[in-house]
Amino acid sequence: MSTTDTDSAAGKAAENAAENAAEQTADGGAGAEERELGAAGSQLSTAPVEELSVPSLGPLGWARWFWRQLTSMRVALLLLFLLSLGSIPGSLIPQTSIDQLKVQDFKDKHPTLTPVYEKLQLFHVYSSVWFSAIYILLFISLIGCIVPRTWQFVGQLRGRPPAAPRRLTRLPAYTTWRSDAEPEKVLEAAQRIMKRRRFRSRITGSAVAAEKGYLREVGNLLFHTALIVLLVSFAAGQLWKTEGSSLITEGGGFSNSLTQYDDIKTGQLFKSEDLAPFSFQLDRFHATYERSGPQMRTPRTFRADVTYWDGVDGPARKTSIKVNDPLEIQNYKVYLLNHGYSPVVTVRDGQGNVVHKGPVVGLPIDGANLTESMVIKLGDYRDKNGKRDQVAYQGQFLPTWVRSKGMFSQFPALDNPALVLTAYHGSLGIDGGTPQSVYQLDKSRMRQYREADGKTKFARALAPGDTMKLPGGEGSLTFDGVKSWASFQISHKPGDQTALLGAVGALVGLVGSLFIQRRRIWIRAVKGSDGATVVEMAGLGRSEYAKLPEELGDLAVRLQTDAPPTAEPEDGTDEDGPKAASTPGDTEEPAHPADPAEGASA
């Protein structure tokens, strides 16, 4: 068919418009780039291809559509964001699994909000239905996202770099020059250079195809796999966890059984037989304090010397437990939490029989100076006539007592220990079977002892070695001395070590996916019409890679050692530069030369 000048001009204008549109959209999306470059621009990522077609009607079609949405990366990120938002109420609102007393106090102070929070399960966020749903959906989404991408990436590793596209000038980074070297020698030299730079390369036709940066996708897959490891670890830690506390006085011990814990919290799948057999004994507690300056009363030495046994028949070993330096035994960690004093007393009834002898643990009421509230309950007691009675002693223990400063200790060390007590008799209320706190005294059915005049309330301040006698010969209490006590937290979370590995893996994968760039480079060498070899180099990155032209220029300089540039022929130049050699079926416009030493032209 013949063509007119108008047709030629229109065709050329259409061709130029198409070329300009392709150039404008090259950076706007992978789809346009892949259509332009063909196989050379495909599979630089293992992300699943977005399909715009509407799924067919019917349960199967909608199920496939839902699965594709759930396993997309954007939904995984959305679920991860929702999981982070869901953790905020668990940090701001007291949780039943952590502190039931704080939860009850919150309910008492906020009677209006309490019903709303209970319906939303905000007092036990991490075991709520909605938090668990987000958790499980995120878990499924990550697995459904990683598995197909992993298989696709394995397929890419088994494959080879794609052949060079027909028009290398279309690529983001491009350079060319002419050389007297033979094309075969140029390609062999190019392949050696690319292998030295750790590119996967092959010679296909008249070009060398090379690819590098596979670890970027490895980092991406590692990051998402590490997230799954973290999710599984946290779930295991919550389901099988054991966390409790125990207060031990010097000379006392702890055995890892349920009865030895003062309080304990366990996971939903925990069983009592899961407790590992070990025990330890508090030999001595050492504490020293700063005595002057702005840090007065600050602990300088805070150490618990213990003897522990690993297993039922394990040998005795000695060690020290410090703050942030726990005892680790059978995947359990024993942390040192607090310290106080236990006055050692001997109590005799009205007939002189010893009804109590040993240390008494108090309730700290002054954290800085360790003033403690003391209660001693004696349910089996006899007065001087042999009649059964119930007696209680109540008061305070002060490590450093200054009489003129009131009933509070002035320093946490045992500088001037004093035990200030009064006594009651009557009914303790323990016969009804209702449990009571050992630190509190119900005085509703008890009477306080009085002095001989019958009016003054009975009370005494005792130093170590002193004895207080009840009025009328009803009994006595002797302050024998003071021992230290320490409270320990015994914690076991089976997923901690795995979670640490997952966190490290996530960081390594994130660094790899951010700083490693996936790119492809092609080197073409063909004979020109004048007999000289035209060398073309071009590069393509998965994403915007600012150093790609610089890297391409560096490779070009290296290749020019084996393929030195030659002068352009006079008859092969025009105002647009020398003409590039064409490949079979290629009708592209002449390429513009670029000095490789100055970097590739973009």
Short mmCIF file of N, CA and C in Angstrom, two decimals, residues 460-518:
data_model
loop_
_atom_site.label_atom_id
_atom_site.label_comp_id
_atom_site.label_asym_id
_atom_site.label_seq_id
_atom_site.Cartn_x
_atom_site.Cartn_y
_atom_site.Cartn_z
N ARG A 460 3.59 -0.75 123.88
CA ARG A 460 4.99 -0.77 124.27
C ARG A 460 5.87 -0.60 123.02
N ALA A 461 7.03 0.03 123.26
CA ALA A 461 8.08 0.14 122.24
C ALA A 461 9.24 -0.72 122.67
N LEU A 462 9.60 -1.69 121.82
CA LEU A 462 10.59 -2.69 122.19
C LEU A 462 11.84 -2.56 121.32
N ALA A 463 12.99 -2.67 121.98
CA ALA A 463 14.25 -2.82 121.28
C ALA A 463 14.60 -4.31 121.26
N PRO A 464 15.52 -4.74 120.39
CA PRO A 464 15.88 -6.17 120.38
C PRO A 464 16.32 -6.64 121.77
N GLY A 465 15.71 -7.73 122.21
CA GLY A 465 15.99 -8.28 123.54
C GLY A 465 14.96 -7.90 124.58
N ASP A 466 14.10 -6.91 124.33
CA ASP A 466 13.08 -6.49 125.29
C ASP A 466 11.88 -7.44 125.26
N THR A 467 11.14 -7.43 126.39
CA THR A 467 9.93 -8.25 126.52
C THR A 467 8.79 -7.36 127.01
N MET A 468 7.64 -7.49 126.39
CA MET A 468 6.44 -6.80 126.85
C MET A 468 5.49 -7.84 127.47
N LYS A 469 4.96 -7.52 128.65
CA LYS A 469 4.05 -8.41 129.38
C LYS A 469 2.65 -7.83 129.34
N LEU A 470 1.70 -8.67 129.03
CA LEU A 470 0.31 -8.24 128.98
C LEU A 470 -0.21 -7.97 130.38
N PRO A 471 -1.13 -7.02 130.52
CA PRO A 471 -1.71 -6.72 131.85
C PRO A 471 -2.37 -7.96 132.45
N GLY A 472 -2.24 -8.09 133.77
CA GLY A 472 -2.89 -9.18 134.48
C GLY A 472 -2.24 -10.52 134.28
N GLY A 473 -0.99 -10.53 133.76
CA GLY A 473 -0.30 -11.81 133.57
C GLY A 473 -0.91 -12.65 132.48
N GLU A 474 -1.49 -12.01 131.43
CA GLU A 474 -2.16 -12.74 130.36
C GLU A 474 -1.20 -13.30 129.32
N GLY A 475 0.09 -12.99 129.41
CA GLY A 475 1.06 -13.51 128.44
C GLY A 475 2.17 -12.50 128.22
N SER A 476 3.07 -12.80 127.27
CA SER A 476 4.19 -11.91 127.01
C SER A 476 4.69 -12.10 125.58
N LEU A 477 5.44 -11.09 125.12
CA LEU A 477 6.08 -11.14 123.80
C LEU A 477 7.50 -10.63 123.93
N THR A 478 8.45 -11.39 123.41
CA THR A 478 9.86 -11.01 123.47
C THR A 478 10.37 -10.72 122.05
N PHE A 479 11.01 -9.57 121.91
CA PHE A 479 11.59 -9.16 120.62
C PHE A 479 13.02 -9.72 120.57
N ASP A 480 13.19 -10.85 119.85
CA ASP A 480 14.47 -11.56 119.86
C ASP A 480 15.50 -10.94 118.90
N GLY A 481 15.08 -10.38 117.79
CA GLY A 481 16.02 -9.84 116.82
C GLY A 481 15.33 -9.56 115.50
N VAL A 482 16.13 -9.35 114.46
CA VAL A 482 15.58 -8.97 113.15
C VAL A 482 16.27 -9.80 112.06
N LYS A 483 15.47 -10.30 111.12
CA LYS A 483 15.96 -10.92 109.90
C LYS A 483 15.44 -10.14 108.70
N SER A 484 16.14 -10.28 107.60
CA SER A 484 15.70 -9.65 106.36
C SER A 484 14.85 -10.61 105.55
N TRP A 485 13.94 -10.05 104.78
CA TRP A 485 13.19 -10.86 103.82
C TRP A 485 13.36 -10.26 102.43
N ALA A 486 13.12 -11.05 101.44
CA ALA A 486 13.17 -10.60 100.04
C ALA A 486 12.02 -11.24 99.28
N SER A 487 11.47 -10.48 98.37
CA SER A 487 10.41 -11.02 97.52
C SER A 487 10.99 -11.29 96.13
N PHE A 488 10.58 -12.42 95.57
CA PHE A 488 11.11 -12.87 94.27
C PHE A 488 9.95 -13.09 93.31
N GLN A 489 10.22 -12.82 92.05
CA GLN A 489 9.27 -13.16 90.98
C GLN A 489 9.85 -14.32 90.20
N ILE A 490 9.06 -15.40 90.09
CA ILE A 490 9.48 -16.59 89.35
C ILE A 490 8.68 -16.62 88.05
N SER A 491 9.37 -16.47 86.94
CA SER A 491 8.71 -16.29 85.65
C SER A 491 9.18 -17.35 84.65
N HIS A 492 8.22 -17.87 83.92
CA HIS A 492 8.51 -18.85 82.86
C HIS A 492 7.62 -18.56 81.67
N LYS A 493 8.24 -18.11 80.56
CA LYS A 493 7.52 -17.88 79.32
C LYS A 493 8.25 -18.64 78.23
N PRO A 494 7.65 -19.71 77.73
CA PRO A 494 8.38 -20.59 76.80
C PRO A 494 8.73 -19.95 75.47
N GLY A 495 8.09 -18.86 75.10
CA GLY A 495 8.37 -18.28 73.79
C GLY A 495 9.36 -17.14 73.78
N ASP A 496 10.01 -16.84 74.91
CA ASP A 496 10.89 -15.67 74.98
C ASP A 496 12.09 -15.80 74.05
N GLN A 497 12.78 -16.93 74.08
CA GLN A 497 13.97 -17.09 73.25
C GLN A 497 13.62 -17.09 71.77
N THR A 498 12.52 -17.76 71.44
CA THR A 498 12.10 -17.77 70.03
C THR A 498 11.69 -16.38 69.58
N ALA A 499 11.04 -15.63 70.48
CA ALA A 499 10.65 -14.26 70.13
C ALA A 499 11.88 -13.39 69.89
N LEU A 500 12.92 -13.60 70.67
CA LEU A 500 14.16 -12.85 70.46
C LEU A 500 14.76 -13.16 69.08
N LEU A 501 14.78 -14.44 68.72
CA LEU A 501 15.27 -14.81 67.39
C LEU A 501 14.41 -14.20 66.29
N GLY A 502 13.11 -14.19 66.50
CA GLY A 502 12.21 -13.58 65.51
C GLY A 502 12.46 -12.09 65.38
N ALA A 503 12.69 -11.40 66.50
CA ALA A 503 12.95 -9.96 66.45
C ALA A 503 14.25 -9.66 65.71
N VAL A 504 15.29 -10.46 65.99
CA VAL A 504 16.56 -10.28 65.29
C VAL A 504 16.39 -10.55 63.79
N GLY A 505 15.67 -11.63 63.47
CA GLY A 505 15.42 -11.94 62.07
C GLY A 505 14.63 -10.85 61.36
N ALA A 506 13.67 -10.25 62.06
CA ALA A 506 12.88 -9.17 61.46
C ALA A 506 13.76 -7.96 61.16
N LEU A 507 14.67 -7.62 62.07
CA LEU A 507 15.56 -6.49 61.84
C LEU A 507 16.51 -6.76 60.67
N VAL A 508 17.08 -7.98 60.63
CA VAL A 508 17.99 -8.33 59.54
C VAL A 508 17.24 -8.30 58.20
N GLY A 509 16.05 -8.87 58.17
CA GLY A 509 15.27 -8.88 56.94
C GLY A 509 14.87 -7.49 56.51
N LEU A 510 14.52 -6.63 57.47
CA LEU A 510 14.13 -5.26 57.13
C LEU A 510 15.31 -4.49 56.55
N VAL A 511 16.48 -4.65 57.14
CA VAL A 511 17.68 -3.99 56.62
C VAL A 511 17.97 -4.46 55.19
N GLY A 512 17.87 -5.78 54.98
CA GLY A 512 18.13 -6.31 53.64
C GLY A 512 17.14 -5.80 52.61
N SER A 513 15.86 -5.75 52.97
CA SER A 513 14.84 -5.31 52.00
C SER A 513 14.92 -3.82 51.72
N LEU A 514 15.51 -3.03 52.64
CA LEU A 514 15.59 -1.59 52.45
C LEU A 514 16.87 -1.17 51.71
N PHE A 515 17.96 -1.85 51.95
CA PHE A 515 19.25 -1.37 51.46
C PHE A 515 19.83 -2.20 50.31
N ILE A 516 19.27 -3.35 50.02
CA ILE A 516 19.73 -4.14 48.87
C ILE A 516 18.80 -3.87 47.70
N GLN A 517 19.37 -3.55 46.58
CA GLN A 517 18.58 -3.21 45.40
C GLN A 517 18.66 -4.32 44.35
N ARG A 518 17.53 -4.72 43.86
CA ARG A 518 17.46 -5.70 42.78
C ARG A 518 17.59 -4.96 41.45
#
